[in-house]
Every structure is written in C-alpha cells, then in structure tokens.
mmCIF file of C-alpha atoms and ligand atoms in Angstrom:
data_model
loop_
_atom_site.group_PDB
_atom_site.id
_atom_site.type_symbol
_atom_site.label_atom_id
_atom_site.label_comp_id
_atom_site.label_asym_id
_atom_site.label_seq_id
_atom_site.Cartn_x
_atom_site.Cartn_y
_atom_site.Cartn_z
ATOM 1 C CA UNK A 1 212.247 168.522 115.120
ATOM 2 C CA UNK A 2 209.101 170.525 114.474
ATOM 3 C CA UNK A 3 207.574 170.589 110.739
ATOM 4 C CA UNK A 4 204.880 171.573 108.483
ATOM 5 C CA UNK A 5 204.412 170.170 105.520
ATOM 6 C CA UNK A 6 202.901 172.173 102.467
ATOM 7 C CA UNK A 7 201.898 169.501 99.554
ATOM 8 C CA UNK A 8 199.448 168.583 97.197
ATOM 9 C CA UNK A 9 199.200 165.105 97.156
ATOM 10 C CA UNK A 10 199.529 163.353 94.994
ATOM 11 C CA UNK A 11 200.961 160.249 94.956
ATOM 12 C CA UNK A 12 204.455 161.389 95.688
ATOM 13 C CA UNK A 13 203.520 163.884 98.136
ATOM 14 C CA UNK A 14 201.417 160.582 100.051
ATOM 15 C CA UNK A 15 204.775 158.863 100.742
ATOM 16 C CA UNK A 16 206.210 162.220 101.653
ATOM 17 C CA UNK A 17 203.883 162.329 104.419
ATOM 18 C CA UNK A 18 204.695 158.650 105.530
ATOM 19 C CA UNK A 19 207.933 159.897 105.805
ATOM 20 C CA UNK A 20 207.525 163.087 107.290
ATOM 21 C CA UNK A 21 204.983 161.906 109.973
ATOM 22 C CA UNK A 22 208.047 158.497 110.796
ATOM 23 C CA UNK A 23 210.380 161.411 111.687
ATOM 24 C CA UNK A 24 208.911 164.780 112.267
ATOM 25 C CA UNK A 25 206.615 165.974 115.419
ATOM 26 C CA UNK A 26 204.437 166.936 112.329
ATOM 27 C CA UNK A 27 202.736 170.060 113.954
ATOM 28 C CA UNK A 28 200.619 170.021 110.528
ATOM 29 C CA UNK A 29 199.554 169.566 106.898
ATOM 30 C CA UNK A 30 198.785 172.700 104.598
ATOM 31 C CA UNK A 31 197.241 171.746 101.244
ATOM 32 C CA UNK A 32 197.880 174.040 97.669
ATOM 33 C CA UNK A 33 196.338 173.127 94.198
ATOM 34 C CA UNK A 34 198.509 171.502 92.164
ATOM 35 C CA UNK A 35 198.432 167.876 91.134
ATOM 36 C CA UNK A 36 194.671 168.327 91.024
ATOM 37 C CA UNK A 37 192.184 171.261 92.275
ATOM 38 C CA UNK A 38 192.349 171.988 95.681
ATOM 39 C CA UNK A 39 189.948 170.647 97.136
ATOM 40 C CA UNK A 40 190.706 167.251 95.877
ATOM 41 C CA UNK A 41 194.442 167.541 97.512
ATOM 42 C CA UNK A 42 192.704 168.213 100.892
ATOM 43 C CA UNK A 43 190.764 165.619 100.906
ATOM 44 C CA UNK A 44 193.422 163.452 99.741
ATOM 45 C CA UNK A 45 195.760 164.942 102.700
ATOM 46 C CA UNK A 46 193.169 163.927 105.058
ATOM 47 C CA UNK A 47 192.897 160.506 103.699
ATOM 48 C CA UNK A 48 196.515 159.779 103.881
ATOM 49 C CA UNK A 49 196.748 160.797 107.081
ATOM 50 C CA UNK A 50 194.176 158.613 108.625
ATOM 51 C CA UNK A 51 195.316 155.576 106.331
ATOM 52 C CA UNK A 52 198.634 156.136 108.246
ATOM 53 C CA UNK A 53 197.039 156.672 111.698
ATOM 54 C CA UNK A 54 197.854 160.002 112.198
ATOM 55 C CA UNK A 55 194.716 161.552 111.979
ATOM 56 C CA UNK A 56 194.955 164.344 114.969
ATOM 57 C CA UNK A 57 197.513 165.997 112.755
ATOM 58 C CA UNK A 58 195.512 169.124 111.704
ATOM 59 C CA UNK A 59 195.170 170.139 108.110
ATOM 60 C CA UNK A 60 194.597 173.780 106.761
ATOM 61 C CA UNK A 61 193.513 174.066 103.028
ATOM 62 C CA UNK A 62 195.650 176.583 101.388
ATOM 63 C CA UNK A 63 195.510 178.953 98.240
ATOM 64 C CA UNK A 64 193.478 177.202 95.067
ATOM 65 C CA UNK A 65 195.451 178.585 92.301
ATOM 66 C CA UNK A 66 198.815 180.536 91.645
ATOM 67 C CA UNK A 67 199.438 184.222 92.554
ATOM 68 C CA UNK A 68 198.961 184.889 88.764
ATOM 69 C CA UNK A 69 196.975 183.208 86.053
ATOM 70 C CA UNK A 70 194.764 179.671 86.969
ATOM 71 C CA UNK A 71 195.465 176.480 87.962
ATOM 72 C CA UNK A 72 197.209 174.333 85.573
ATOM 73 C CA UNK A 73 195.994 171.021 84.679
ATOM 74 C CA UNK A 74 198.594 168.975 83.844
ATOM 75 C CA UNK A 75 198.524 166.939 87.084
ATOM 76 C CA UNK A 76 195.680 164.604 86.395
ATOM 77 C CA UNK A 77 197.916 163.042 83.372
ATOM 78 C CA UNK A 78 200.065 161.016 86.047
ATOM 79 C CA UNK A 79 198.102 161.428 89.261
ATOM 80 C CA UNK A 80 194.328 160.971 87.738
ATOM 81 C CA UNK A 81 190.829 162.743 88.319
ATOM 82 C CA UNK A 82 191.033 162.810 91.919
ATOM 83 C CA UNK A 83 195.080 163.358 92.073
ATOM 84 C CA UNK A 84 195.579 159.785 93.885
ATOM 85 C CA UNK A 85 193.916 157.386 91.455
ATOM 86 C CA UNK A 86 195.138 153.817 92.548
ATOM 87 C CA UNK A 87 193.503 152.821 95.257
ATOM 88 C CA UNK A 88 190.581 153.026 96.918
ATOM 89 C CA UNK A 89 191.308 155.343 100.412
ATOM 90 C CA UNK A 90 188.413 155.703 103.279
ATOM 91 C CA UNK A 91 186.488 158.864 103.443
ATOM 92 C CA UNK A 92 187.730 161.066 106.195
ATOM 93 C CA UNK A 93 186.617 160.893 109.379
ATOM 94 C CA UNK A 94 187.389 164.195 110.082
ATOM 95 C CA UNK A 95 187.555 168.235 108.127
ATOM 96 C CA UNK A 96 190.403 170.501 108.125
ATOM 97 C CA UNK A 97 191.163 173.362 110.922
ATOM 98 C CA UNK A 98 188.924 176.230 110.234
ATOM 99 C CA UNK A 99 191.717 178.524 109.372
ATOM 100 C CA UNK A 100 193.990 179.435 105.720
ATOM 101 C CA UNK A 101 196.502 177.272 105.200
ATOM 102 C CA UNK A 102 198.758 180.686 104.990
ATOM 103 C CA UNK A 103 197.447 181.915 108.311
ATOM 104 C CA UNK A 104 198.241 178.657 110.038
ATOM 105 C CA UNK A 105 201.511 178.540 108.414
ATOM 106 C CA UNK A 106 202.311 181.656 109.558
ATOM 107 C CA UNK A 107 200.987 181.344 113.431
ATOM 108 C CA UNK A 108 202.476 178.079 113.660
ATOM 109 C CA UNK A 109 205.881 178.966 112.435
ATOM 110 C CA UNK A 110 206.071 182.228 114.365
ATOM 111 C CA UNK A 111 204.636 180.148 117.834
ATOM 112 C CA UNK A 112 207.020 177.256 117.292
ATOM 113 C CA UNK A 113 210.870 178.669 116.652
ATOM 114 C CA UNK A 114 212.853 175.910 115.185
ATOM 115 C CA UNK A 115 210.126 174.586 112.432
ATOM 116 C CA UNK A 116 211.278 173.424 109.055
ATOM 117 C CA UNK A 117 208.799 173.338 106.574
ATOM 118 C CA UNK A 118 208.746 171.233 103.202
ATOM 119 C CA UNK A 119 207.011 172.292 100.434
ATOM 120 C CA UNK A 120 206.163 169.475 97.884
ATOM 121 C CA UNK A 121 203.583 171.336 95.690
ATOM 122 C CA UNK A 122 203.723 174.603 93.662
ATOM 123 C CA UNK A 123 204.810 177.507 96.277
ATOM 124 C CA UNK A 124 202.262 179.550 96.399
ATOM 125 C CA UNK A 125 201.224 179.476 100.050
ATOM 126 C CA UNK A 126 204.453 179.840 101.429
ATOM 127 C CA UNK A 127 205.107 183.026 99.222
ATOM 128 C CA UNK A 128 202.361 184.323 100.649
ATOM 129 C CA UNK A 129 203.475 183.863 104.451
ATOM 130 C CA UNK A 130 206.208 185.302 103.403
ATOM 131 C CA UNK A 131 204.088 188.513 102.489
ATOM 132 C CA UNK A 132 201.682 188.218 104.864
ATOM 133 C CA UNK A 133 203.941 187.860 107.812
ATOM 134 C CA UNK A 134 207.706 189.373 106.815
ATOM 135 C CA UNK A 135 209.193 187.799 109.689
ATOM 136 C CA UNK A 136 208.054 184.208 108.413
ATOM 137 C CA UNK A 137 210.999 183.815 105.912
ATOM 138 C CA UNK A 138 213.979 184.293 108.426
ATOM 139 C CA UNK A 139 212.039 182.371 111.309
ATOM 140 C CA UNK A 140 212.044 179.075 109.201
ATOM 141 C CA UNK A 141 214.407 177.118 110.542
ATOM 142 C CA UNK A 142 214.788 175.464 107.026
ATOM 143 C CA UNK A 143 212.614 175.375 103.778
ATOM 144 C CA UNK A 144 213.175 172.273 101.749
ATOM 145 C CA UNK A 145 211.023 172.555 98.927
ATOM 146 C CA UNK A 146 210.741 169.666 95.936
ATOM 147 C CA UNK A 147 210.837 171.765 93.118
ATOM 148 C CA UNK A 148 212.695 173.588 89.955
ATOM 149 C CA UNK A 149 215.496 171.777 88.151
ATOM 150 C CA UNK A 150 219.149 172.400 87.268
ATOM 151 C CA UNK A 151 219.005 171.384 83.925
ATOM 152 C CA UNK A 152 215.835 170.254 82.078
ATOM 153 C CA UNK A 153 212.089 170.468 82.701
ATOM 154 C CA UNK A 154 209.008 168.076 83.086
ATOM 155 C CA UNK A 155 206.541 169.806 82.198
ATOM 156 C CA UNK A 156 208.023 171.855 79.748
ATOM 157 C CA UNK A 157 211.473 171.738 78.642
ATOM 158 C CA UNK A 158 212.848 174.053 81.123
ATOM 159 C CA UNK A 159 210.453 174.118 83.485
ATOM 160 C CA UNK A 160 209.636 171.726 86.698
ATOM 161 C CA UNK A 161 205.777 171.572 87.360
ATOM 162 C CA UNK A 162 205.601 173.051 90.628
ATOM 163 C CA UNK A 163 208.089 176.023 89.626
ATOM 164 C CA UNK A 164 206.078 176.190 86.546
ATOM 165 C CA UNK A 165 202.635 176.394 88.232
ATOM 166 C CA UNK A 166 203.432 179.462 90.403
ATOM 167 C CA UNK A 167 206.689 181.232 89.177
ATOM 168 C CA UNK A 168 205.994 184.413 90.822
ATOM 169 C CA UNK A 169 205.335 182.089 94.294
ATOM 170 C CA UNK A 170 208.951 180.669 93.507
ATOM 171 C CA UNK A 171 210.369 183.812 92.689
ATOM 172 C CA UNK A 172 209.373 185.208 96.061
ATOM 173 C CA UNK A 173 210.724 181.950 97.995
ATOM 174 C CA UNK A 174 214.258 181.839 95.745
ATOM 175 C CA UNK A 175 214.665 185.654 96.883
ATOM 176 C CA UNK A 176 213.421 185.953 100.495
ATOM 177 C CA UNK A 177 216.527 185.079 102.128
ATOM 178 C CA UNK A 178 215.349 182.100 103.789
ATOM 179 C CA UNK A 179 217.484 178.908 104.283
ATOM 180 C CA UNK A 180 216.431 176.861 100.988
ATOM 181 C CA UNK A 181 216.861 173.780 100.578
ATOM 182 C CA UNK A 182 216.315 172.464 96.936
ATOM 183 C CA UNK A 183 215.402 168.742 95.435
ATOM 184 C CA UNK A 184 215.179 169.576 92.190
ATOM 185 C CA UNK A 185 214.848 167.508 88.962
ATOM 186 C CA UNK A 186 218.098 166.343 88.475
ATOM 187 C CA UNK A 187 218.149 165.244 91.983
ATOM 188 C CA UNK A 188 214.701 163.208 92.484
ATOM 189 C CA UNK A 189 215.682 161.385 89.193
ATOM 190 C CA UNK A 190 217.968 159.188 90.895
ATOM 191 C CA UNK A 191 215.176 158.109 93.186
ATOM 192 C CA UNK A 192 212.731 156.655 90.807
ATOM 193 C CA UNK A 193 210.625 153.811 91.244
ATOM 194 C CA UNK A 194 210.568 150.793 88.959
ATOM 195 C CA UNK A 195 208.570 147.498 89.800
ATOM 196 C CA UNK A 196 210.929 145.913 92.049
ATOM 197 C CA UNK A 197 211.109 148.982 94.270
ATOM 198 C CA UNK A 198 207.454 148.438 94.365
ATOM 199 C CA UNK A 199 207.045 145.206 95.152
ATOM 200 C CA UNK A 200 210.072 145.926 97.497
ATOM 201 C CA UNK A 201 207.224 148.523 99.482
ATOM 202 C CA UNK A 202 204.797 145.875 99.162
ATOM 203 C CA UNK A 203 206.431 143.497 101.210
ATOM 204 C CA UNK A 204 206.437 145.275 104.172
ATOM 205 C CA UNK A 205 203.451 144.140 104.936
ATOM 206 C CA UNK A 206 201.538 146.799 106.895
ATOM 207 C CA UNK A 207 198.054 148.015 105.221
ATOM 208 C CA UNK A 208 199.844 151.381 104.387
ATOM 209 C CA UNK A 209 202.453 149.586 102.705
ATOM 210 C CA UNK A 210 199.971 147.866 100.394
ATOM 211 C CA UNK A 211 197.892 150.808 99.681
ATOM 212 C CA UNK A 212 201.235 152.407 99.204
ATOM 213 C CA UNK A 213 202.458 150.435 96.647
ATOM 214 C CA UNK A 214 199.085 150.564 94.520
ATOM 215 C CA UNK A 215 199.450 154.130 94.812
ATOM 216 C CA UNK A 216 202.695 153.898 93.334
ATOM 217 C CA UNK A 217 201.958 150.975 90.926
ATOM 218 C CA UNK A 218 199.273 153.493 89.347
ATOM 219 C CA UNK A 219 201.459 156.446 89.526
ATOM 220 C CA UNK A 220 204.077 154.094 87.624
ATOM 221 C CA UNK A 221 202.197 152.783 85.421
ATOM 222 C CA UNK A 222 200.897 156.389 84.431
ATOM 223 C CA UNK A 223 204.243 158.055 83.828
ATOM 224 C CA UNK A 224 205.275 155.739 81.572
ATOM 225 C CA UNK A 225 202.052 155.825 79.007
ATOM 226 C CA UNK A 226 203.455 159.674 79.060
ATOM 227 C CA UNK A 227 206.813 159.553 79.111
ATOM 228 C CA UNK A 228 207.869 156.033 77.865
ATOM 229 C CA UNK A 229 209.647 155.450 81.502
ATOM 230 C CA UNK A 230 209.348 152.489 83.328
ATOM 231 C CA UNK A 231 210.527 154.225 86.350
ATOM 232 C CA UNK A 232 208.867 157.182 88.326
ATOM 233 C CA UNK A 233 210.878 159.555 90.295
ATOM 234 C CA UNK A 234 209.637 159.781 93.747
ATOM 235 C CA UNK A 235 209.875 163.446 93.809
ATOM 236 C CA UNK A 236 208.678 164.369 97.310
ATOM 237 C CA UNK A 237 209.825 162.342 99.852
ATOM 238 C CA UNK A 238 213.469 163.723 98.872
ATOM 239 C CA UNK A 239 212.485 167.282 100.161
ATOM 240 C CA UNK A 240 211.545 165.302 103.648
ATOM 241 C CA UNK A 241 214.747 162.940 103.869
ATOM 242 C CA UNK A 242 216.778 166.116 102.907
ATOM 243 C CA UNK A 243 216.162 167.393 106.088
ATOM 244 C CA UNK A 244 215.845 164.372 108.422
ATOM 245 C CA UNK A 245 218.579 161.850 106.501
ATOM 246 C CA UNK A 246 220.951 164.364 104.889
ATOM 247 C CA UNK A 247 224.016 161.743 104.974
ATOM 248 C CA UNK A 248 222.079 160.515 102.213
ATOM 249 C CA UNK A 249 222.868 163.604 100.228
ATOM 250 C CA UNK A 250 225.388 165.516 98.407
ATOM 251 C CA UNK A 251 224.551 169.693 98.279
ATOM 252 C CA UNK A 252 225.940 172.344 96.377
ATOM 253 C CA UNK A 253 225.407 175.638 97.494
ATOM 254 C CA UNK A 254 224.863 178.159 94.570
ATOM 255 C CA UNK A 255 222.653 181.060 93.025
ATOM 256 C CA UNK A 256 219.328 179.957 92.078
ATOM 257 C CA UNK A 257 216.728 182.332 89.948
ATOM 258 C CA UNK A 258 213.485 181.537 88.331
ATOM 259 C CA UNK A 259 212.536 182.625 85.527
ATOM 260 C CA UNK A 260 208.933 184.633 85.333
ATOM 261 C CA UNK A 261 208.862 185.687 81.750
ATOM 262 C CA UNK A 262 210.470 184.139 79.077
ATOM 263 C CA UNK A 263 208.019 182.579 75.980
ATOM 264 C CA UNK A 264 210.466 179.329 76.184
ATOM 265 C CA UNK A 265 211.294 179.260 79.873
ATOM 266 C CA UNK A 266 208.748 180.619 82.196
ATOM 267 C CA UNK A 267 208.968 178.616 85.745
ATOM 268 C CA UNK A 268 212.529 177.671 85.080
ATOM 269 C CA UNK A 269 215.254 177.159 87.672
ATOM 270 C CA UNK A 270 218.262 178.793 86.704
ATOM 271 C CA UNK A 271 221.257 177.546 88.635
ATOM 272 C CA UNK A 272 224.540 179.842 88.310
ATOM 273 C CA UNK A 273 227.240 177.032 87.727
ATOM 274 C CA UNK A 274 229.947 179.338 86.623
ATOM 275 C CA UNK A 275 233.201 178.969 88.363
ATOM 276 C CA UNK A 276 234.175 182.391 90.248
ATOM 277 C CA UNK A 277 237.047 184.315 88.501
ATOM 278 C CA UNK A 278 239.499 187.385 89.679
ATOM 279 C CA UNK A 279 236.391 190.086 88.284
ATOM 280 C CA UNK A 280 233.882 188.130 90.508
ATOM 281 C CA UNK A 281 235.812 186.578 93.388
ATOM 282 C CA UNK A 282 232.366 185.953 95.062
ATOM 283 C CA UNK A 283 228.669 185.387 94.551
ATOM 284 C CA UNK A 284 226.124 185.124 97.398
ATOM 285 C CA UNK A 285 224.350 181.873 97.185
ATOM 286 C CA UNK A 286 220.667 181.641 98.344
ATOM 287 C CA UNK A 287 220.016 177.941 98.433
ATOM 288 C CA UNK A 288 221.815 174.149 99.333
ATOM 289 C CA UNK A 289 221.015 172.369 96.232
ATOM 290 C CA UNK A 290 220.888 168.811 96.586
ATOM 291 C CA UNK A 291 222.779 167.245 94.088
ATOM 292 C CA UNK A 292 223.014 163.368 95.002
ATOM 293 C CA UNK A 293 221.041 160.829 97.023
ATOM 294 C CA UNK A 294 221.516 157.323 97.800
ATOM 295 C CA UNK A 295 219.075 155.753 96.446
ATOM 296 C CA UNK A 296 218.560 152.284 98.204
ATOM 297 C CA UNK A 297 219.433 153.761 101.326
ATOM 298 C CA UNK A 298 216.276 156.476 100.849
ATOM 299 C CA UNK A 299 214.478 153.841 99.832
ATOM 300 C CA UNK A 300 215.415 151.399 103.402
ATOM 301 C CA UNK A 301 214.507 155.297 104.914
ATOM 302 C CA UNK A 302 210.483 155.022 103.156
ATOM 303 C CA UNK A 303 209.982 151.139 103.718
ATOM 304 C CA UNK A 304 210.831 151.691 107.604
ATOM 305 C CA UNK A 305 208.370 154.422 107.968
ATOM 306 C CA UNK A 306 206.153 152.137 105.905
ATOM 307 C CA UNK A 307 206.455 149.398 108.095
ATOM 308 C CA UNK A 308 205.806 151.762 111.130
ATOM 309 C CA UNK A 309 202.181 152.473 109.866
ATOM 310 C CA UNK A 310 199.355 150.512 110.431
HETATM 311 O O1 RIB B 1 207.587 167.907 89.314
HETATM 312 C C1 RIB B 1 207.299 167.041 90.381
HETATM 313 C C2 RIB B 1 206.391 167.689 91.368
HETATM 314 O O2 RIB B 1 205.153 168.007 90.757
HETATM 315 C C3 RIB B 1 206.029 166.766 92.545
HETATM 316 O O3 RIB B 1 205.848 167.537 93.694
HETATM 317 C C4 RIB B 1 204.721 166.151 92.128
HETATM 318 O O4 RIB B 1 203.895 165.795 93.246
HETATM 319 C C5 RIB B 1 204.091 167.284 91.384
HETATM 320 O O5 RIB B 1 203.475 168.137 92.343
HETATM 321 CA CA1 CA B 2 203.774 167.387 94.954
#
C-alpha cells in the first residue's frame, strides 16, 4: 500500500517512520513545525531516513507554523533544542525535493489513487491540501492522524499538542469528509515506553535499533522530569500500525469536533459518546477512533521493523 507520511519528528514520529518505511511503499516524507521549528524537523526527517537506509525516499518541507497564530514551543520540553536530542545522527547526505510539502502532498495523492497518509504532527499541511486541491480529501484512501484525545489533554488539560498547535488545521481535517482515522490520547497511552521496552529495542541489535533506543531513552527520561512518568507513550507509530496492523486495534466510530475557541479548551477533541435515543435515532460519524491496542504485540510490530534496518 502506497503512503505519505506528514510528521515532525520528533522522537516518536522517528520510530513512526521505522515503521512506516518496514510496511509501506513510502512514496514520501512531508515535514510541519511542531515538536521544534521547521526546519529542525526536516532535517531530522532526513536524518532518520538515512540512519534507516532509506534515503531515496523524497522529503518536502511543509508549512512552518499553524494557519493562525505562531508556532508553539512546547516541544523542546520532551524532544530538546533540535527536537531529537539523544543521540548523535549523521548529517544528511542529501536536501529535500524542491517543492511544498502541500504541493507534493497534493500531486502525489491525486497521481497515486489508493494512498493513505498519516499525519503525526500538528495538521496544518494536510488542511491545506485539502484547500488547495478540494478533491484531495475524498481521494485519500485513509487519513490516520496521531492526534486529539477523548478525554484529557497533554498539553493543556483538554487539549492534545498537535490538535492544540493548529485547531483551525484540525477543524478542517475533522470536517472534510475524509476517512479519519484517529489515535488519540487515550489510545497511545496504552503504548508507552518504560525501560524494559527500551532495552527490549536495544537488543535487536541493528545500528537503528541502538540509536533507536537512545532516542527513546532521552525522550523517556525527559517526560518524566515533566510529568513524573516513568513511561512515555509512543504516540506516533500507533497512527502507522493503525493502518498496516489493525488486528491490533479496537475502533469506535463516532462524532468528533474540535474545539477553536473556548478560553479553557481551545484544540480540544470532543468525542460525542452519547448513546442514540428515539429523538435522535442517528448521528453521522466522521472518524474510526481507535480505542485499544495491544501493546506487546505493537511493540513485536516496531522491534521487527527495527531489526530490518541497518
Ligand atoms: O501529543 C503527542 C504528539 O505531539 C506526538 O505526535 C508528538 O510527536 C508530538 O508531536
Ligand atoms: Ca509528532
């Protein structure tokens, strides 16, 4: 199956691409600021991708900030200065395609029917396919996008970071009628990563698998001097499995809003749980919200693609 993958790595978003490269014909990478500016997360996508041999997979930088407002900050907390502090990746042999991440999103998509496309960062690029080209949002095969939450926030109370860094972007993606596919909060929760899973990564042996588990060891180790946890949840590579492992899954399928405006609430990801009754014997749903994963049985899914890098 065909894919793009939109990200901002990030140390989550890194094993996301280990994982989407293992099991994808991975037509490219489109970078969007997020976990740090953007041109750090380029870089960083071009990094990973040669670490994991992979590097004639072309990579189009994307949109720097969020439709509205600039580029939150809050990223470098848990992913550092360069948004993949941890270990120490070779400079690039190679630049990214000389086009907009949205314009090759949107030629590659509309040349290629049958691409899915993850989104791991905030949404901002793929909101803007979706007004650039109008066709884009019904010609993705699938979106599966790591992002919102169905209960509480992480980066505020109700908010998810990368629904919270481009609201208006998620807005546009929640409502364009495309087939969503949602990893939200209260889903990549159950994957976290603890030290054993680490060391678990670690002993697969490859070079990717090593640099890998620093990654993660630093992305670990950096959660929990903010949040107290000893375990990280590895947030993107759910989006990927979601669509190339989904017996590992449990979905729901259900209403999903975001929230643009509220003081409180901005970039939240309301979910409309309410059982249907006689006045409203239907709802339309716009998204399959993922609601369970296996946990050891994603991780067996990342330490095989680990073990298939160099
Ligand atoms: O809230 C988690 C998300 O924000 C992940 O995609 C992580 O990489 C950060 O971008
Ligand atoms: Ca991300």
């Amino acid at each position: 199956m065909k894919a793009i993958l939109d990200c901002d790595p990030g140390h989550d978003d890194a094993v996301a691409m280990v994982l989407a490269a293992r099991h994808f014909d991975l037509l490219g990478v489109t970078t969007v600021g997020g976990n740090a500016p953007l041109w750090r997360v380029t870089e960083n996508a071009l990094k990973v991708l040669e670490l994991i041999g992979r590097a004639e997979v072309p990579v189009a930088a994307g949109a720097a900030g969020p439709l509205m407002g600039e580029l939150p900050r809050a990223g470098a907390r848990v992913h550092g200065e360069t948004g993949l502090d941890g270990a120490e990746l070779p400079r690039p042999s190679r630049t990214v395609v000389p086009r907009h991440g949205v314009e090759f999103l949107v030629e590659t998509v509309m040349a290629n029917p049958g691409t899915v496309v993850i989104a791991t960062g905030p949404l901002t690029n793929i909101a803007l396919a979706m007004r650039v080209e109008p066709r884009f949002a019904r010609s993705v095969a699938r979106l599966s996008i790591m992002g919102g939450s169905t209960t509480w926030g992480n980066v505020t109370a109700a908010a998810e970071f990368n629904a919270w860094a481009d609201p208006e972007a998620a807005r546009i993606v929640f409502t364009s009628g495309a087939r969503l596919t949602m990893c939200g909060l209260d889903l990549t929760r159950q994957a976290a990563v603890d030290a054993d899973a680490i060391a678990r990564f670690r002993r697969v042996g490859t070079r990717t698998a090593g640099v890998v588990a620093d990654l993660l060891e630093y992305y670990r180790a950096a959660t929990e001097r903010v949040t107290g946890a000893a375990a990280v949840p590895l947030h993107d590579p759910c989006a990927v499995a979601a669509l190339c492992a989904p017996e590992l899954f449990e979905f729901a399928f259900a209403r999903v809003d975001v929230e643009t405006r509220g003081d409180l609430t901005r970039g939240m990801t309301v979910m409309d749980r309410r059982t249907l009754t006689a006045d409203e014997p239907t709802r339309e749903t716009n998204c399959r919200v993922a609601t369970r994963v296996d946990r050891e049985r994603l991780f067996e899914l990342v330490a095989e693609a680990l073990a298939a890098c160099p």
